CSV table of C-alpha atoms in Angstrom, one decimal:
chain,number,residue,atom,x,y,z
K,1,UNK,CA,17.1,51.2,63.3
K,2,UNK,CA,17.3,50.2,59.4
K,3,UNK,CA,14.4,49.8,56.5
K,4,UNK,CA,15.0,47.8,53.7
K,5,UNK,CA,12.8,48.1,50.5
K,6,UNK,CA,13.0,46.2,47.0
K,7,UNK,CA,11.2,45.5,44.0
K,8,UNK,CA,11.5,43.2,41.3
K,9,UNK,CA,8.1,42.5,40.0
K,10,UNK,CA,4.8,44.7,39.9
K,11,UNK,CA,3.8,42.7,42.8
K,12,UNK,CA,6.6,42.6,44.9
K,13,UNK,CA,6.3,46.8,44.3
K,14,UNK,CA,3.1,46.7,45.0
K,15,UNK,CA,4.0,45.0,48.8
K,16,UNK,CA,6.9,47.2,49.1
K,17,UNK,CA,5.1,50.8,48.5
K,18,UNK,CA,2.5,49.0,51.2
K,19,UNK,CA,4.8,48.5,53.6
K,20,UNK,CA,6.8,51.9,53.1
K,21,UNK,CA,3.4,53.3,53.5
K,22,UNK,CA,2.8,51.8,57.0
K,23,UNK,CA,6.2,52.8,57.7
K,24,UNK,CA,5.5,55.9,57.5
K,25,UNK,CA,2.6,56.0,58.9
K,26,UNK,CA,4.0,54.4,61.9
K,27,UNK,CA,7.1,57.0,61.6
K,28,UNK,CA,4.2,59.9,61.5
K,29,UNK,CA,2.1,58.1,64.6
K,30,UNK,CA,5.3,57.7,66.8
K,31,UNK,CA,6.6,61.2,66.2
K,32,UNK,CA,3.2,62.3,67.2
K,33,UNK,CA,3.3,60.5,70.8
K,34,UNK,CA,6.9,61.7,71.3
K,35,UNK,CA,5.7,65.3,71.3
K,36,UNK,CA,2.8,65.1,73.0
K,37,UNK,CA,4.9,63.0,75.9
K,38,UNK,CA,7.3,65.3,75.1
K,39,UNK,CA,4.9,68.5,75.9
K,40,UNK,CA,3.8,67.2,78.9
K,41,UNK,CA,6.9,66.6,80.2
K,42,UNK,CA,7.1,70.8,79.5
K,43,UNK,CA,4.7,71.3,82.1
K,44,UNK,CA,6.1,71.9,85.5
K,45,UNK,CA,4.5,70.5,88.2
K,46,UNK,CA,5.6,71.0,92.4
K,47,UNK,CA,8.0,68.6,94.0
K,48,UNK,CA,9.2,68.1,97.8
K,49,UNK,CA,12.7,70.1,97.6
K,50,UNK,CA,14.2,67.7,100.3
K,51,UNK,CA,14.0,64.7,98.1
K,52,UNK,CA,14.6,66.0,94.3
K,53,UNK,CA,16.4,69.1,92.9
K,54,UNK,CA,17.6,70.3,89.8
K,55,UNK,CA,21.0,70.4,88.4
K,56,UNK,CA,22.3,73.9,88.7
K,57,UNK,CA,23.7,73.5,85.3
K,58,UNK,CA,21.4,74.9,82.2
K,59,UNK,CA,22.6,73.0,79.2
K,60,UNK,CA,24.1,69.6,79.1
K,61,UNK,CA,25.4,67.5,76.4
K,62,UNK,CA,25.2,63.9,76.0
K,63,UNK,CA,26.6,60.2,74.1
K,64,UNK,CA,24.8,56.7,74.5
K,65,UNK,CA,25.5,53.4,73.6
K,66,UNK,CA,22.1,50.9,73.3
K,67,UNK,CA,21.0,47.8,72.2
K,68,UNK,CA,17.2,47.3,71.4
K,69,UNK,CA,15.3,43.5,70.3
K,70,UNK,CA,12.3,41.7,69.9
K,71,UNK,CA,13.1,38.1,70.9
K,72,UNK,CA,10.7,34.9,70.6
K,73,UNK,CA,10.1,32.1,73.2
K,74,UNK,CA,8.3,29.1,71.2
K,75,UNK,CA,7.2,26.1,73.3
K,76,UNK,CA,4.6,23.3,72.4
K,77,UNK,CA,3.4,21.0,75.1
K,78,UNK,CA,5.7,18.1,75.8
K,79,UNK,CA,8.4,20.3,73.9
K,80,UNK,CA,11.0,22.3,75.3
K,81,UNK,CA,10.9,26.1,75.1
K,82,UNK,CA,13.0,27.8,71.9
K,83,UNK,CA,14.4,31.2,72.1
K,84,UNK,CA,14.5,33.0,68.7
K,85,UNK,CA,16.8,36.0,68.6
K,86,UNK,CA,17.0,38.5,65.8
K,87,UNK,CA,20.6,40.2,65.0
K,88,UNK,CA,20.1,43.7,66.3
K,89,UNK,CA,23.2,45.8,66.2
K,90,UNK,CA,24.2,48.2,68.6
K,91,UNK,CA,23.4,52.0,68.5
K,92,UNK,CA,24.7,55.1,69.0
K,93,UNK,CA,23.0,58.3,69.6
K,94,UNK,CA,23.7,61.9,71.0
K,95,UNK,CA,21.2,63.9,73.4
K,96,UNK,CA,20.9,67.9,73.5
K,97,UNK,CA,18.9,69.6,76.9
K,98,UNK,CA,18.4,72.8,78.0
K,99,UNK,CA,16.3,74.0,81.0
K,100,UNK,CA,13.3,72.3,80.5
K,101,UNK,CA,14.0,71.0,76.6
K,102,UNK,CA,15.5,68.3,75.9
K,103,UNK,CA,16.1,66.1,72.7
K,104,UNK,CA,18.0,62.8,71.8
K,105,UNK,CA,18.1,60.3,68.9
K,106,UNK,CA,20.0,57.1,67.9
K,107,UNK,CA,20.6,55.0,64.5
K,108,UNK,CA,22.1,51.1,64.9
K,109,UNK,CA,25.5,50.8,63.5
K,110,UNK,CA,25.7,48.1,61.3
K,111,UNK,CA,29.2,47.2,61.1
K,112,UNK,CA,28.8,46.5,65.1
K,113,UNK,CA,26.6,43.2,64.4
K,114,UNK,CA,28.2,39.6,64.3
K,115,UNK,CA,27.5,37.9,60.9
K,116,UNK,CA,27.4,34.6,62.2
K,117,UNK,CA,24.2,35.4,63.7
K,118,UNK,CA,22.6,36.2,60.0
K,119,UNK,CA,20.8,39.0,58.2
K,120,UNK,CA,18.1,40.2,60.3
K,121,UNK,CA,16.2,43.3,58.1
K,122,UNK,CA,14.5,45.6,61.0
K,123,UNK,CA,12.5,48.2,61.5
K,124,UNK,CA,12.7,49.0,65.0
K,125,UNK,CA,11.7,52.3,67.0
K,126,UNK,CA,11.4,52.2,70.5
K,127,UNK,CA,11.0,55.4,72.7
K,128,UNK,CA,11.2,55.1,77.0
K,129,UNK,CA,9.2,58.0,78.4
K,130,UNK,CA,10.3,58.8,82.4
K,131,UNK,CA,8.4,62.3,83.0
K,132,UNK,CA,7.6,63.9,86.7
K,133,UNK,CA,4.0,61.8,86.7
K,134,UNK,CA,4.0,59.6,83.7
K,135,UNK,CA,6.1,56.8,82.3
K,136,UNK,CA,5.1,55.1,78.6
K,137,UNK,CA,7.1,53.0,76.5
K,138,UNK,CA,5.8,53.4,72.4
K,139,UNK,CA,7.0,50.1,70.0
K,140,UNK,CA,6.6,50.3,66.3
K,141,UNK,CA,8.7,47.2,65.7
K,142,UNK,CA,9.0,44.8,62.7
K,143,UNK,CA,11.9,42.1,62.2
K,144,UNK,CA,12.4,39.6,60.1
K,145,UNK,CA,15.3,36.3,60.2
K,146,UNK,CA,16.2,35.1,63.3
K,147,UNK,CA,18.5,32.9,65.0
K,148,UNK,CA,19.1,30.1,68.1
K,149,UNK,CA,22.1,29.1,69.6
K,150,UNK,CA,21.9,25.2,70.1
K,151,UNK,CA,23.4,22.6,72.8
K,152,UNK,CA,26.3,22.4,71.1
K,153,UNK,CA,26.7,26.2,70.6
K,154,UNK,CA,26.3,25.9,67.3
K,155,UNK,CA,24.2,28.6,65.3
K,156,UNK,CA,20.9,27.7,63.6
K,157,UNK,CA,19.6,30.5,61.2
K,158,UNK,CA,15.8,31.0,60.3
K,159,UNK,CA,15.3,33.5,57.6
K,160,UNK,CA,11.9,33.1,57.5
K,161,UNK,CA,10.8,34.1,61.0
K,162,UNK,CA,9.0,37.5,61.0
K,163,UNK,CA,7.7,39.4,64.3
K,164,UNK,CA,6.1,42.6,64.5
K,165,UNK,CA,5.0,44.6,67.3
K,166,UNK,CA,3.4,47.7,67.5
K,167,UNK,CA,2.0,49.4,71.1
K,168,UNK,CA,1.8,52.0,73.4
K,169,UNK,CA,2.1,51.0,77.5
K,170,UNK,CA,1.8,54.0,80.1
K,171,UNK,CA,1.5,53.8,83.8
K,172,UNK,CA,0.6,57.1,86.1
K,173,UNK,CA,3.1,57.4,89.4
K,174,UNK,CA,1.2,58.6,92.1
K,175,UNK,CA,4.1,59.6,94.8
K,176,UNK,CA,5.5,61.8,91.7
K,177,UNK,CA,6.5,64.7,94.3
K,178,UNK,CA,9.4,62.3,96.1
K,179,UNK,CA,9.9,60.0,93.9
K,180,UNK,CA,11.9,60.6,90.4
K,181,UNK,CA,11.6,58.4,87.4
K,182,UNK,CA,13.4,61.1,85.9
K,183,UNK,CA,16.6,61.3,88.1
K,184,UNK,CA,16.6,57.2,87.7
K,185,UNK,CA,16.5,56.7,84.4
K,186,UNK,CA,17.0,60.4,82.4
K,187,UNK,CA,19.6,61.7,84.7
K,188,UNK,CA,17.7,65.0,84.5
K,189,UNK,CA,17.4,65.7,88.3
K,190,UNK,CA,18.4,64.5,91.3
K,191,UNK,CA,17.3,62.3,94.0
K,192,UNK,CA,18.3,63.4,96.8
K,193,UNK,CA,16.8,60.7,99.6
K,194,UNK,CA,15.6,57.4,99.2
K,195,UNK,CA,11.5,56.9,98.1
K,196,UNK,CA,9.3,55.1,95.8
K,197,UNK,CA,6.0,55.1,94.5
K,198,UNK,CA,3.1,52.8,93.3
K,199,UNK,CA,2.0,53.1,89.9
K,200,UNK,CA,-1.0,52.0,87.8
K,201,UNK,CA,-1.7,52.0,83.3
K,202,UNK,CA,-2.5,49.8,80.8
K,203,UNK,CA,-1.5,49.5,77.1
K,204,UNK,CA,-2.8,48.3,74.2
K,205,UNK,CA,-1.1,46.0,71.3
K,206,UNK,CA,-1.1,44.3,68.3
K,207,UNK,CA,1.2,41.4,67.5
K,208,UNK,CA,1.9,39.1,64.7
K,209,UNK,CA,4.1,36.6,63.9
K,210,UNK,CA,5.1,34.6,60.3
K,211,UNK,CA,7.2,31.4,59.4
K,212,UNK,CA,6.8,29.6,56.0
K,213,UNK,CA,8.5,26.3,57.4
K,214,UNK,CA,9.9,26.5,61.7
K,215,UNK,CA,7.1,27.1,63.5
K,216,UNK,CA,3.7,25.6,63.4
K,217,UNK,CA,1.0,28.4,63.9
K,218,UNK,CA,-2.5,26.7,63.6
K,219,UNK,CA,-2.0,25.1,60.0
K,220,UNK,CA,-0.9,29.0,58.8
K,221,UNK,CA,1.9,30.9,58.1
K,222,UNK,CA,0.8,33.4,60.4
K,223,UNK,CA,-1.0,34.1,64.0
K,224,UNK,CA,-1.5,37.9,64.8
K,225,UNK,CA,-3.7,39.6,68.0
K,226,UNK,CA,-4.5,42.1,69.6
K,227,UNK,CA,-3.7,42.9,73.3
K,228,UNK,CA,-5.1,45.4,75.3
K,229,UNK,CA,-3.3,45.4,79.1
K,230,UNK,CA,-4.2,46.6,82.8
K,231,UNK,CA,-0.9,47.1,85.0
K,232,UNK,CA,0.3,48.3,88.3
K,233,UNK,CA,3.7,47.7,90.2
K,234,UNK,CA,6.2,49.8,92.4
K,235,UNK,CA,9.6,51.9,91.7
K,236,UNK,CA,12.2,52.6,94.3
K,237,UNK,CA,14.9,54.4,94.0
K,238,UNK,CA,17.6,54.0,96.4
K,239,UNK,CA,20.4,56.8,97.1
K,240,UNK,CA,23.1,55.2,98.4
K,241,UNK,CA,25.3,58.4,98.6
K,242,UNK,CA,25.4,62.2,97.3
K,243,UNK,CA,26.2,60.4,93.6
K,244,UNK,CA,25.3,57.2,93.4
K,245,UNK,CA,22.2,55.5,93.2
K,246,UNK,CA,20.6,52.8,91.7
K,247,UNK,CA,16.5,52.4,91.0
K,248,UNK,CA,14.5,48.9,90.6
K,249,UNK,CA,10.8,48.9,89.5
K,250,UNK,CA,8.0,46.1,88.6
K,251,UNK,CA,4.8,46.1,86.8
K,252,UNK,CA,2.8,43.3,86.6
K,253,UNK,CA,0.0,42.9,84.0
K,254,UNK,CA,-3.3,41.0,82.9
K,255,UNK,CA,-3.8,41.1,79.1
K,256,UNK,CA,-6.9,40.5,77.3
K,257,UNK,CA,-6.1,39.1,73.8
K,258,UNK,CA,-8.6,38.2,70.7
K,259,UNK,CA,-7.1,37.8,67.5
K,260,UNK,CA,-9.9,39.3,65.7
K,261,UNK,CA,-11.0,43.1,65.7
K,262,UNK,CA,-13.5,44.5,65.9
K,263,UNK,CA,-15.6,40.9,65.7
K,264,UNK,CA,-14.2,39.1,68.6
K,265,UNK,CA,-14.9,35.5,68.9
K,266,UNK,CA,-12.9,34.8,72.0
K,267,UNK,CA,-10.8,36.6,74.4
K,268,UNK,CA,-8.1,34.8,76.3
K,269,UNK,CA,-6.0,36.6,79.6
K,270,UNK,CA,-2.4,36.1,79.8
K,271,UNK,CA,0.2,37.8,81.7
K,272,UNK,CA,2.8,40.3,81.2
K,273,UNK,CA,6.3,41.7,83.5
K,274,UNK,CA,7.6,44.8,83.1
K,275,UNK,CA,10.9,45.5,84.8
K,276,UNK,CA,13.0,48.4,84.7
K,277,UNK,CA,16.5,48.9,86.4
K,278,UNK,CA,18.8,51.0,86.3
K,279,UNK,CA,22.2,52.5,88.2
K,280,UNK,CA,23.8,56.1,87.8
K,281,UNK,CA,26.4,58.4,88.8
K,282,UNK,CA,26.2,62.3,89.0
K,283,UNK,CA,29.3,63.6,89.7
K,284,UNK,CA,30.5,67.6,89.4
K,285,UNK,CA,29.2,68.5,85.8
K,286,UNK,CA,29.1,65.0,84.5
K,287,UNK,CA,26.8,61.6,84.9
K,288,UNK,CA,27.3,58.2,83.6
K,289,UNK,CA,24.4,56.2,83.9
K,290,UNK,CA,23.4,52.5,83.0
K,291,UNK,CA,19.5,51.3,83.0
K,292,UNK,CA,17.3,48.4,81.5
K,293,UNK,CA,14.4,47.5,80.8
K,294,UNK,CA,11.6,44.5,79.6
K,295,UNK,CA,8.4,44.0,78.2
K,296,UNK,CA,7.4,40.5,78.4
K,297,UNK,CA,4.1,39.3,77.3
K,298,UNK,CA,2.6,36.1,76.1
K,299,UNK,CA,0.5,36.2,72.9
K,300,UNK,CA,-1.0,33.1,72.7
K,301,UNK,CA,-1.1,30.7,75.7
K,302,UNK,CA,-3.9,27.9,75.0
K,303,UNK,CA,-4.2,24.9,72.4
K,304,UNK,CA,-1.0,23.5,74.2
K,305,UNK,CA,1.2,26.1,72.7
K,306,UNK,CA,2.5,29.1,74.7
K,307,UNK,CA,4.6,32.2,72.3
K,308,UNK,CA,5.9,34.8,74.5
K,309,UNK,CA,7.7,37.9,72.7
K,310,UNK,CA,10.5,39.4,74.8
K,311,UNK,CA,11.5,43.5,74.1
K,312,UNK,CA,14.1,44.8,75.6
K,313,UNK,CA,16.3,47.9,75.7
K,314,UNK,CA,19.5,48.6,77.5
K,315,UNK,CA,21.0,52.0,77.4
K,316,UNK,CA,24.6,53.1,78.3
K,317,UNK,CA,24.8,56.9,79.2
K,318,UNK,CA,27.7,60.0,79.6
K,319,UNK,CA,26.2,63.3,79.9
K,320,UNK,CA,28.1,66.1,80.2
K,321,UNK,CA,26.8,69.5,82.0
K,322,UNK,CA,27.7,73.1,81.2
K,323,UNK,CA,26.8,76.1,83.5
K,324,UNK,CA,26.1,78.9,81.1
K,325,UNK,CA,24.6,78.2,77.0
K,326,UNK,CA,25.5,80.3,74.4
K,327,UNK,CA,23.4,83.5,74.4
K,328,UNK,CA,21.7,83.2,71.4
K,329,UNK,CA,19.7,80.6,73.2
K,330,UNK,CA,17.8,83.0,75.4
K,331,UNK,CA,16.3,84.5,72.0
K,332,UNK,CA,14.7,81.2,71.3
K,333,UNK,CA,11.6,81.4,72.8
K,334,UNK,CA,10.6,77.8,72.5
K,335,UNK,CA,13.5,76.8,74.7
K,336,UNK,CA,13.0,78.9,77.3
């Protein structure tokens, strides 16, 4: 995750402190939603003992590796489609729990990205919620230069492609007392026989995207909407032994889109898929786990041009898990 800011004219201030200001804003607004998701997932709520259980251990301590994009799919009619894909770097982050607590957070390194794939400049904060009843993904996204690899392999740059993204999407799980997003995804539980669950949400959006000279948006350097989504799917999680398992969910959606607000003129429906998979291992006071997953929605899809923007987040996981925390933790009354 990486802001860049500069100013070399009143003007080009003026833009900057703008957009440092909806930064923070956005910063403020996605802090918020993290506790709050974060408070709920707090509250304890009953579960069938025979399928999930809590680790024995109190504290654990954990490492990831992840990699985190908005890419572009551009097709006109009688064209085929382009995939734009911005130069995200990969991250690396460290996670704390304790009992119930539990904290994590990540930066991009950017020494990891390939320079042949250009300068992207990104502002990109994603946050995957998997509690007991509730999962929600939050996007406060904004990139801008891209890049496609053509036939020949070759590398095209495009500097001037900007996407932004920012949206909330939560779905309720309705078999939340066998089934364990949470021991799928988190690694915070266990699953200790096979089960799924249905589950049904929404989310709402908004979405813009610029180009002074690749794409053709309408006659204008810009198209932006806003989305607002109903979705439902299915999660199973399948435990093929005492520590391995492996998890594979669907949603599908029906968006509603308009790209003006509050005076709508038209609405058009797309559709949107939202898979998530993932794989883990919990073995005696450790767990590696691997997951994924996609949010892929079309924002315009009429006038013989369809633009479909792609996010995605992969996460690779080692958490190691410690019987007894230091002492001075039981005086902190927040934690316990």
């Amino acid at each position: 995750m990486r802001y860049s800011f500069s100013a070399g004219s009143k003007r080009v201030l003026m833009n900057g402190a703008r957009q440092l200001l909806r930064a923070t804003c956005g910063y403020k607004v996605f802090l918020c939603l993290i506790c709050v998701l974060s408070w709920t997932a707090s509250v304890r709520a009953q579960v069938d003992s025979t399928y999930i259980k809590p680790f024995d251990e109190e504290l654990s301590l954990g490492t990831y590796f992840y990699y985190q994009y908005t890419s572009l799919v551009y097709e006109r009619e009688g064209h085929p489609a382009v995939t734009y894909r911005p130069n995200s770097p990969i991250g690396v982050g460290f996670s704390f729990s304790y009992k119930n607590f539990g904290i994590g957070a990540g930066m991009g390194v950017r020494s990891f990205r390939n320079k042949k794939y250009g300068d992207t400049k990104a502002l990109d904060l994603q946050y995957h919620y998997f509690g007991r009843n509730l999962m929600a993904d939050i996007f406060f996204q904004q990139y801008k230069g891209y890049y496609k690899v053509e036939k020949n392999q070759e590398i095209a740059l495009y500097p001037d492609i900007g996407v932004t993204q920012y949206g909330i999407h939560a779905e309720y799980v309705f078999n939340n007392k066998q089934f364990s997003y949470k021991a799928a995804f988190n690694q915070s539980e266990r699953q200790l026989k096979s089960a799924g669950s249905f589950h049904l949400g929404g989310g709402v959006y908004y979405n813009k995207l610029t180009s002074d000279s690749t794409l053709t948006l309408y006659g204008d350097k810009k198209f932006r909407n806003y989305q607002l989504s109903v979705t439902g799917g299915y999660g199973y999680n399948w435990v093929l032994s005492k520590q391995f398992h492996i998890a594979a969910s669907m949603s599908l959606g029906v968006n509603f889109g308009t790209v003006r607000f509050p005076e709508i003129e038209k609405v058009e429906v797309t559709p949107s898929f939202l898979p998530r998979i993932a794989a883990g291992y919990d073995g005696k006071g450790w767990s590696i786990g691997l997951w994924y997953v996609l949010n892929s929605m079309y924002i315009n899809r009429y006038n013989s041009l369809d633009i479909t923007f792609n996010t995605g987040y992969a996460q690779l996981t080692l958490i190691k898990r410690f019987d007894h925390a230091p002492k001075f933790f039981k005086k902190i009354r927040f934690l316990n």
